[in-house]
Structure formats: structure tokens, C-alpha cells
mmCIF file of C-alpha atoms in Angstrom:
data_model
loop_
_atom_site.group_PDB
_atom_site.id
_atom_site.type_symbol
_atom_site.label_atom_id
_atom_site.label_comp_id
_atom_site.label_asym_id
_atom_site.label_seq_id
_atom_site.Cartn_x
_atom_site.Cartn_y
_atom_site.Cartn_z
ATOM 1 C CA MET V 21 85.780 80.037 112.069
ATOM 2 C CA SER V 22 82.657 78.536 113.658
ATOM 3 C CA ARG V 23 79.295 78.281 111.899
ATOM 4 C CA VAL V 24 77.978 81.097 114.100
ATOM 5 C CA ARG V 25 80.903 83.355 113.247
ATOM 6 C CA ARG V 26 80.725 82.573 109.555
ATOM 7 C CA THR V 27 77.012 83.310 109.560
ATOM 8 C CA ALA V 28 77.945 86.691 111.021
ATOM 9 C CA VAL V 29 80.177 87.223 107.996
ATOM 10 C CA VAL V 30 77.315 87.245 105.534
ATOM 11 C CA VAL V 31 74.926 88.952 107.931
ATOM 12 C CA GLY V 32 77.463 91.713 108.480
ATOM 13 C CA MET V 33 77.851 92.324 104.772
ATOM 14 C CA VAL V 34 74.081 92.302 104.371
ATOM 15 C CA GLY V 35 73.827 94.907 107.119
ATOM 16 C CA ALA V 36 76.293 97.096 105.264
ATOM 17 C CA GLY V 37 74.365 96.578 102.040
ATOM 18 C CA VAL V 38 71.081 97.562 103.637
ATOM 19 C CA ALA V 39 72.571 100.980 104.325
ATOM 20 C CA VAL V 40 72.901 101.604 100.607
ATOM 21 C CA THR V 41 69.889 99.729 99.211
ATOM 22 C CA THR V 42 66.137 99.764 99.593
ATOM 23 C CA GLY V 43 63.139 97.630 98.670
ATOM 24 C CA GLY V 44 63.925 94.851 96.258
ATOM 25 C CA GLY V 45 67.664 95.319 96.576
ATOM 26 C CA ARG V 46 67.481 94.804 100.324
ATOM 27 C CA GLU V 47 65.434 91.638 99.906
ATOM 28 C CA LEU V 48 67.902 90.372 97.300
ATOM 29 C CA LEU V 49 70.787 90.710 99.751
ATOM 30 C CA ARG V 50 68.831 88.828 102.408
ATOM 31 C CA ARG V 51 68.159 85.965 99.983
ATOM 32 C CA GLN V 52 71.791 85.872 98.986
ATOM 33 C CA ALA V 53 72.842 85.682 102.630
ATOM 34 C CA ALA V 54 70.620 82.611 102.993
ATOM 35 C CA ILE V 55 72.223 81.062 99.908
ATOM 36 C CA ALA V 56 75.702 81.730 101.276
ATOM 37 C CA ARG V 57 74.873 80.106 104.615
ATOM 38 C CA ALA V 58 73.565 77.032 102.803
ATOM 39 C CA ARG V 59 76.795 76.738 100.818
ATOM 40 C CA ILE V 60 79.136 76.944 103.796
ATOM 41 C CA GLY V 61 80.944 73.684 104.502
ATOM 42 C CA LYS V 62 81.925 72.082 107.806
ATOM 43 C CA PRO V 63 83.405 74.430 110.409
ATOM 44 C CA LEU V 64 87.053 74.130 111.384
ATOM 45 C CA GLY V 65 86.575 75.093 115.017
ATOM 46 C CA GLU V 66 87.998 78.107 116.810
ATOM 47 C CA ASP V 67 91.551 76.964 117.602
ATOM 48 C CA ALA V 68 94.531 77.077 115.283
ATOM 49 C CA ILE V 69 97.459 74.706 115.655
ATOM 50 C CA VAL V 70 100.231 76.048 117.881
ATOM 51 C CA ALA V 71 103.309 76.464 115.696
ATOM 52 C CA ASP V 72 105.517 78.397 118.118
ATOM 53 C CA LYS V 73 109.043 77.043 118.369
ATOM 54 C CA VAL V 74 112.547 77.749 117.075
ATOM 55 C CA TRP V 75 112.530 76.837 113.391
ATOM 56 C CA LYS V 76 115.961 75.880 112.060
ATOM 57 C CA GLN V 77 118.137 73.475 110.168
ATOM 58 C CA LYS V 78 121.172 71.755 111.699
ATOM 59 C CA THR V 79 123.525 73.943 109.673
ATOM 60 C CA TYR V 80 122.032 77.207 110.979
ATOM 61 C CA GLY V 81 123.961 79.004 113.710
ATOM 62 C CA GLY V 82 123.725 82.165 115.742
ATOM 63 C CA ALA V 83 121.070 83.572 118.023
ATOM 64 C CA PRO V 84 117.501 83.049 116.821
ATOM 65 C CA LEU V 85 115.798 85.875 114.982
ATOM 66 C CA ARG V 86 112.542 86.641 116.813
ATOM 67 C CA LEU V 87 109.406 86.674 114.647
ATOM 68 C CA LEU V 88 106.075 87.844 116.077
ATOM 69 C CA VAL V 89 102.758 87.243 114.293
ATOM 70 C CA LEU V 90 99.702 89.297 115.268
ATOM 71 C CA GLY V 91 96.141 89.505 113.979
ATOM 72 C CA ASP V 92 93.204 87.239 113.200
ATOM 73 C CA SER V 93 92.528 83.649 112.143
ATOM 74 C CA ILE V 94 94.668 83.925 109.021
ATOM 75 C CA ALA V 95 97.603 85.157 111.096
ATOM 76 C CA ALA V 96 96.918 82.335 113.578
ATOM 77 C CA GLY V 97 96.901 79.749 110.762
ATOM 78 C CA LEU V 98 93.403 78.325 111.163
ATOM 79 C CA GLY V 99 92.493 75.724 108.568
ATOM 80 C CA VAL V 100 95.551 73.443 108.380
ATOM 81 C CA GLU V 101 96.516 70.302 110.265
ATOM 82 C CA ARG V 102 100.291 70.674 110.462
ATOM 83 C CA ARG V 103 102.103 73.496 112.248
ATOM 84 C CA LYS V 104 104.569 73.866 109.426
ATOM 85 C CA ASP V 105 101.644 74.785 107.166
ATOM 86 C CA THR V 106 100.351 77.649 109.326
ATOM 87 C CA LEU V 107 101.191 81.179 108.231
ATOM 88 C CA GLY V 108 103.629 81.571 111.125
ATOM 89 C CA GLY V 109 105.275 78.241 110.398
ATOM 90 C CA ARG V 110 105.614 79.066 106.711
ATOM 91 C CA LEU V 111 107.056 82.495 107.485
ATOM 92 C CA ALA V 112 109.518 81.151 110.055
ATOM 93 C CA ARG V 113 110.750 78.375 107.792
ATOM 94 C CA GLY V 114 111.043 80.668 104.786
ATOM 95 C CA LEU V 115 112.824 83.393 106.730
ATOM 96 C CA ALA V 116 115.251 80.938 108.340
ATOM 97 C CA GLY V 117 116.128 79.614 104.905
ATOM 98 C CA ARG V 118 116.812 83.106 103.588
ATOM 99 C CA VAL V 119 118.949 84.361 106.499
ATOM 100 C CA HIS V 120 120.488 80.971 107.443
ATOM 101 C CA ARG V 121 119.673 81.575 111.098
ATOM 102 C CA PRO V 122 117.212 79.993 113.483
ATOM 103 C CA VAL V 123 113.883 81.828 113.741
ATOM 104 C CA ALA V 124 111.962 81.821 117.008
ATOM 105 C CA LEU V 125 108.255 82.127 116.211
ATOM 106 C CA HIS V 126 105.793 83.640 118.673
ATOM 107 C CA THR V 127 102.163 83.744 117.529
ATOM 108 C CA ALA V 128 99.995 86.225 119.421
ATOM 109 C CA ALA V 129 97.224 86.209 116.794
ATOM 110 C CA VAL V 130 93.796 85.049 117.972
ATOM 111 C CA VAL V 131 91.037 83.548 115.824
ATOM 112 C CA GLY V 132 88.148 85.973 115.345
ATOM 113 C CA SER V 133 90.124 89.108 116.208
ATOM 114 C CA GLU V 134 89.325 92.543 114.877
ATOM 115 C CA SER V 135 91.920 95.309 114.695
ATOM 116 C CA SER V 136 90.837 96.495 118.132
ATOM 117 C CA ALA V 137 92.288 93.253 119.574
ATOM 118 C CA LEU V 138 95.857 94.120 118.543
ATOM 119 C CA ALA V 139 96.444 96.141 121.702
ATOM 120 C CA GLY V 140 95.438 93.194 123.877
ATOM 121 C CA GLN V 141 97.664 90.840 121.887
ATOM 122 C CA LEU V 142 100.615 93.145 122.541
ATOM 123 C CA ASP V 143 99.699 93.484 126.212
ATOM 124 C CA ALA V 144 99.685 89.680 126.552
ATOM 125 C CA LEU V 145 103.270 89.244 125.335
ATOM 126 C CA PRO V 146 105.744 87.901 127.901
ATOM 127 C CA ASP V 147 107.486 90.503 130.043
ATOM 128 C CA GLY V 148 110.604 91.776 128.326
ATOM 129 C CA TYR V 149 109.768 90.175 124.991
ATOM 130 C CA ARG V 150 110.854 92.154 121.936
ATOM 131 C CA ALA V 151 110.604 90.819 118.415
ATOM 132 C CA ASP V 152 113.074 91.613 115.664
ATOM 133 C CA VAL V 153 110.208 91.716 113.174
ATOM 134 C CA ALA V 154 106.434 91.569 113.566
ATOM 135 C CA VAL V 155 103.908 90.567 110.910
ATOM 136 C CA ILE V 156 100.319 91.774 111.260
ATOM 137 C CA VAL V 157 97.433 90.344 109.224
ATOM 138 C CA VAL V 158 94.029 91.657 110.257
ATOM 139 C CA GLY V 159 90.912 93.281 108.836
ATOM 140 C CA GLY V 160 88.494 90.668 107.553
ATOM 141 C CA ASN V 161 86.475 90.618 110.770
ATOM 142 C CA ASP V 162 86.421 94.419 110.829
ATOM 143 C CA VAL V 163 84.731 94.364 107.425
ATOM 144 C CA THR V 164 82.165 91.706 108.271
ATOM 145 C CA HIS V 165 81.317 93.405 111.557
ATOM 146 C CA ARG V 166 81.029 96.795 109.863
ATOM 147 C CA VAL V 167 83.726 98.537 111.901
ATOM 148 C CA PRO V 168 84.370 101.983 110.367
ATOM 149 C CA VAL V 169 87.498 102.047 108.230
ATOM 150 C CA ALA V 170 88.978 104.959 110.180
ATOM 151 C CA THR V 171 88.477 103.106 113.466
ATOM 152 C CA SER V 172 90.098 99.915 112.176
ATOM 153 C CA ALA V 173 93.021 101.803 110.662
ATOM 154 C CA GLY V 174 93.479 103.745 113.898
ATOM 155 C CA HIS V 175 93.868 100.558 115.943
ATOM 156 C CA LEU V 176 96.421 99.259 113.450
ATOM 157 C CA GLU V 177 98.337 102.534 113.554
ATOM 158 C CA GLU V 178 98.524 102.385 117.355
ATOM 159 C CA ALA V 179 99.870 98.816 117.274
ATOM 160 C CA ILE V 180 102.511 99.765 114.714
ATOM 161 C CA ALA V 181 103.581 102.736 116.840
ATOM 162 C CA ARG V 182 104.018 100.531 119.913
ATOM 163 C CA LEU V 183 106.118 98.015 118.024
ATOM 164 C CA ARG V 184 108.258 100.626 116.286
ATOM 165 C CA ALA V 185 108.877 102.403 119.612
ATOM 166 C CA GLN V 186 110.635 99.302 120.911
ATOM 167 C CA GLY V 187 112.710 98.864 117.768
ATOM 168 C CA THR V 188 110.681 96.110 116.100
ATOM 169 C CA ALA V 189 110.450 96.132 112.312
ATOM 170 C CA VAL V 190 106.835 95.773 111.161
ATOM 171 C CA VAL V 191 105.192 94.270 108.085
ATOM 172 C CA VAL V 192 101.441 94.565 107.523
ATOM 173 C CA GLY V 193 99.602 92.134 105.282
ATOM 174 C CA THR V 194 96.523 94.119 104.326
ATOM 175 C CA CYS V 195 92.929 92.881 104.501
ATOM 176 C CA PRO V 196 92.359 90.137 101.917
ATOM 177 C CA ASP V 197 89.806 90.672 99.161
ATOM 178 C CA LEU V 198 86.543 89.185 100.426
ATOM 179 C CA GLY V 199 85.407 89.049 96.812
ATOM 180 C CA ALA V 200 87.308 85.760 96.594
ATOM 181 C CA LEU V 201 84.745 84.017 98.834
ATOM 182 C CA ARG V 202 82.875 81.910 96.275
ATOM 183 C CA PRO V 203 80.138 80.690 98.665
ATOM 184 C CA VAL V 204 78.888 84.286 98.811
ATOM 185 C CA PRO V 205 76.790 85.070 95.706
ATOM 186 C CA GLN V 206 76.725 88.283 93.697
ATOM 187 C CA PRO V 207 76.184 91.164 94.255
ATOM 188 C CA LEU V 208 76.816 90.523 97.954
ATOM 189 C CA ARG V 209 80.313 89.272 97.131
ATOM 190 C CA SER V 210 81.114 92.454 95.226
ATOM 191 C CA LEU V 211 79.991 94.509 98.189
ATOM 192 C CA GLY V 212 82.391 92.601 100.456
ATOM 193 C CA SER V 213 85.157 93.060 97.909
ATOM 194 C CA ARG V 214 84.662 96.812 97.795
ATOM 195 C CA MET V 215 84.595 97.156 101.581
ATOM 196 C CA SER V 216 87.699 95.017 102.108
ATOM 197 C CA ARG V 217 89.665 96.924 99.466
ATOM 198 C CA GLN V 218 88.744 100.230 101.098
ATOM 199 C CA LEU V 219 90.106 98.987 104.407
ATOM 200 C CA ALA V 220 93.238 97.598 102.750
ATOM 201 C CA ALA V 221 93.997 100.981 101.186
ATOM 202 C CA ALA V 222 93.658 102.675 104.576
ATOM 203 C CA GLN V 223 95.928 100.053 106.142
ATOM 204 C CA VAL V 224 98.661 100.771 103.596
ATOM 205 C CA GLU V 225 98.397 104.477 104.340
ATOM 206 C CA VAL V 226 98.760 104.171 108.111
ATOM 207 C CA ALA V 227 101.445 101.492 107.805
ATOM 208 C CA VAL V 228 103.853 103.449 105.634
ATOM 209 C CA ARG V 229 103.161 106.629 107.586
ATOM 210 C CA GLY V 230 104.022 104.817 110.804
ATOM 211 C CA GLY V 231 107.285 103.323 109.583
ATOM 212 C CA ALA V 232 106.002 99.880 108.597
ATOM 213 C CA HIS V 233 106.116 97.947 105.351
ATOM 214 C CA ALA V 234 102.802 96.973 103.766
ATOM 215 C CA VAL V 235 101.900 94.131 101.428
ATOM 216 C CA SER V 236 98.668 94.308 99.445
ATOM 217 C CA LEU V 237 97.484 90.723 99.769
ATOM 218 C CA ALA V 238 94.611 91.421 97.373
ATOM 219 C CA HIS V 239 97.103 92.294 94.627
ATOM 220 C CA VAL V 240 100.009 89.977 95.404
ATOM 221 C CA VAL V 241 98.274 86.754 96.407
ATOM 222 C CA GLY V 242 94.565 87.454 95.811
ATOM 223 C CA PRO V 243 94.592 86.344 92.156
ATOM 224 C CA PHE V 244 95.636 82.824 93.215
ATOM 225 C CA PHE V 245 92.577 82.556 95.474
ATOM 226 C CA ILE V 246 90.262 83.867 92.754
ATOM 227 C CA THR V 247 91.507 81.628 89.930
ATOM 228 C CA ASN V 248 92.255 78.469 91.975
ATOM 229 C CA PRO V 249 89.792 78.441 94.898
ATOM 230 C CA GLU V 250 89.691 74.655 95.250
ATOM 231 C CA GLU V 251 93.431 74.537 95.880
ATOM 232 C CA MET V 252 93.897 77.775 97.808
ATOM 233 C CA PHE V 253 91.060 77.476 100.319
ATOM 234 C CA SER V 254 90.659 74.907 103.083
ATOM 235 C CA LEU V 255 87.577 72.723 103.480
ATOM 236 C CA ASP V 256 85.466 75.539 104.909
ATOM 237 C CA ARG V 257 86.095 77.644 101.758
ATOM 238 C CA PHE V 258 86.852 80.639 103.971
ATOM 239 C CA HIS V 259 90.365 80.101 105.315
ATOM 240 C CA PRO V 260 93.513 79.313 103.318
ATOM 241 C CA SER V 261 94.634 75.764 102.706
ATOM 242 C CA ALA V 262 98.237 74.666 103.197
ATOM 243 C CA LEU V 263 98.934 75.928 99.682
ATOM 244 C CA GLY V 264 97.060 79.142 100.401
ATOM 245 C CA TYR V 265 99.240 79.832 103.438
ATOM 246 C CA LYS V 266 102.348 78.969 101.442
ATOM 247 C CA ARG V 267 101.443 81.533 98.782
ATOM 248 C CA THR V 268 100.590 84.126 101.438
ATOM 249 C CA ALA V 269 103.894 83.594 103.232
ATOM 250 C CA GLU V 270 105.788 83.871 99.953
ATOM 251 C CA ALA V 271 103.981 87.159 99.317
ATOM 252 C CA LEU V 272 104.994 88.567 102.711
ATOM 253 C CA LEU V 273 108.622 87.412 102.835
ATOM 254 C CA PRO V 274 110.095 90.063 100.483
ATOM 255 C CA SER V 275 108.841 92.866 102.738
ATOM 256 C CA ILE V 276 110.070 91.036 105.841
ATOM 257 C CA LEU V 277 113.551 90.943 104.337
ATOM 258 C CA LEU V 278 113.236 94.622 103.382
ATOM 259 C CA ALA V 279 112.151 95.519 106.911
ATOM 260 C CA LEU V 280 115.179 93.708 108.333
ATOM 261 C CA GLY V 281 117.515 95.491 105.941
ATOM 262 C CA LEU V 282 118.328 92.287 104.079
ATOM 263 C CA ALA V 283 116.908 93.303 100.689
ATOM 264 C CA GLU V 284 116.596 96.465 98.627
ATOM 265 C CA GLU V 285 114.176 95.837 95.762
ATOM 266 C CA ILE V 286 110.512 96.654 96.451
ATOM 267 C CA PRO V 287 108.327 94.211 94.482
ATOM 268 C CA PHE V 288 104.903 94.897 92.976
ATOM 269 C CA GLY V 289 102.213 95.238 95.623
ATOM 270 C CA HIS V 290 104.674 96.090 98.385
ATOM 271 C CA SER V 291 104.997 99.531 99.983
ATOM 272 C CA ALA V 292 107.959 100.818 101.983
ATOM 273 C CA PRO V 293 107.764 103.264 104.899
ATOM 274 C CA ALA V 294 107.465 106.920 104.028
ATOM 275 C CA ALA V 295 110.816 108.722 103.918
ATOM 276 C CA GLY V 296 111.631 110.805 106.975
#
């Protein structure tokens, strides 16, 4: 995430706060935005490492299982230096190890995307491409750019419907808790936390209604980011580190296996599609 984009993060949350505060409270949020900008570290750029390939071990046989990753910079894996440490790389390696089959990773996620970009990511897929399972992680940019929750959730619901119509199993990793961003002071950080959790709840609702599995990243992996920020965040203190992506992938894998019919138990923080 560039310095300009990360500045927009705090400005966006301030804009949302202004709608519910006046006078001194408004000025407080502006000062806190300035503090947050001063605390932000070096930018990581706008391009994530390309991790797309067939991930496998020599002992794995059979046709590759096709894994599609859609969404924003977290889905794209921004913040790490090795492709095996990106979210897609972690998911592909972990899934291949569980099913003992090669996994062909295709990352359509784009850094900086909002939920409205999901349609374009699907449109840009190669002709005839159909994934066995798709993982969607999106929402943080919707919150910072003050996109209405209903609008964001609607775009996600449309993407899920398109994928399910072609027989692709879908897993949604809900919007992370922006309250974990330590460079953002209080109460601005709490405001971001509340907004991101509201969006996450709406994402779970549309996911399970549309036949997708949902994983509450705030509940399943969020505590790691809150209690161990130095280890879980990359140098910019906004995107996950290699360990952060590892934990996030581990959080998503149980629902991926459920979506593929390879598991039955629904862990804490995971939601299965609505019956019928």
C-alpha cells in the first residue's frame, strides 16, 4: 500500500468519524489522523509477488486442483518477499498437503481493490477458466473509503453468485478488524474496528445465503495480530508478515476443505452455507 493510499486510510476513517462527531471531537480525530500518518513506516509499493504456479510435491499425483484467489492486497499477498509466503502460496501449499494433489494457483486479486472490483477480477479470468474453489478476501478498502456496508456486501454477493453458478466452491475471509492497526491512535482505531466488524457481519450473511463458506478473520486470526503485532505485521505495520499470512491461511484452510467436501467439522469462527 503506497503512502498516498495509506494516508487515505486514516483520512477515510476521519471522514466517517466526522459524520458522528462535532466540535472538539472532530478536531481530535483530525489530530489523531496526523499522528497516524507520522507513525506509518516505509511503503511496500503497489505490486505483490506473483505466486501463480502448480504447487506440489514429487509424490503428489492426479490432475491439479484449481484454486482461485480474489480480493485486495491481503488476497494478493502484498508485504512479503517470497511467493511461498503470500496468502495464495500459503493456501496452495497447505491445501496440496492436505489433499495430496497438486494445486494450481491463480491469483486475480489486485492491490487496493474494493468489493466493487470483484466483478472486474472475474471478467479478467482466462476464457474457459473454472476454479474448483475460490477464496475471497476483501473489505478493508471499502471501510477506509466509506463505501456503504450494503453496497459492499452486494458486490460480494454478486461475485459469489457468479462463481457458484459455474460450480465453484467459495470461501470468504471476512474484512479484518482494523482495530489491530497500532499506528492509528484511539479513539480513531476503535472507530475503524467498529466499521470493519459491521462489514464483516454483513459479509457472513451474504456469503452463507449465497452458498459460500465464511471465515471471520477478526475472530479466528485477529487475536494474533492484536497480541503479537511485531511478528504478525510486515514492515509497513499495515499488511501481514510471512507469519501473518501463514496464520491467515491456516484460518481459512478448514473452510476450504469443508467447501470441497473433504471435511465435516465446522470450527469456531467458521460459517457454513445456509441449508436449502
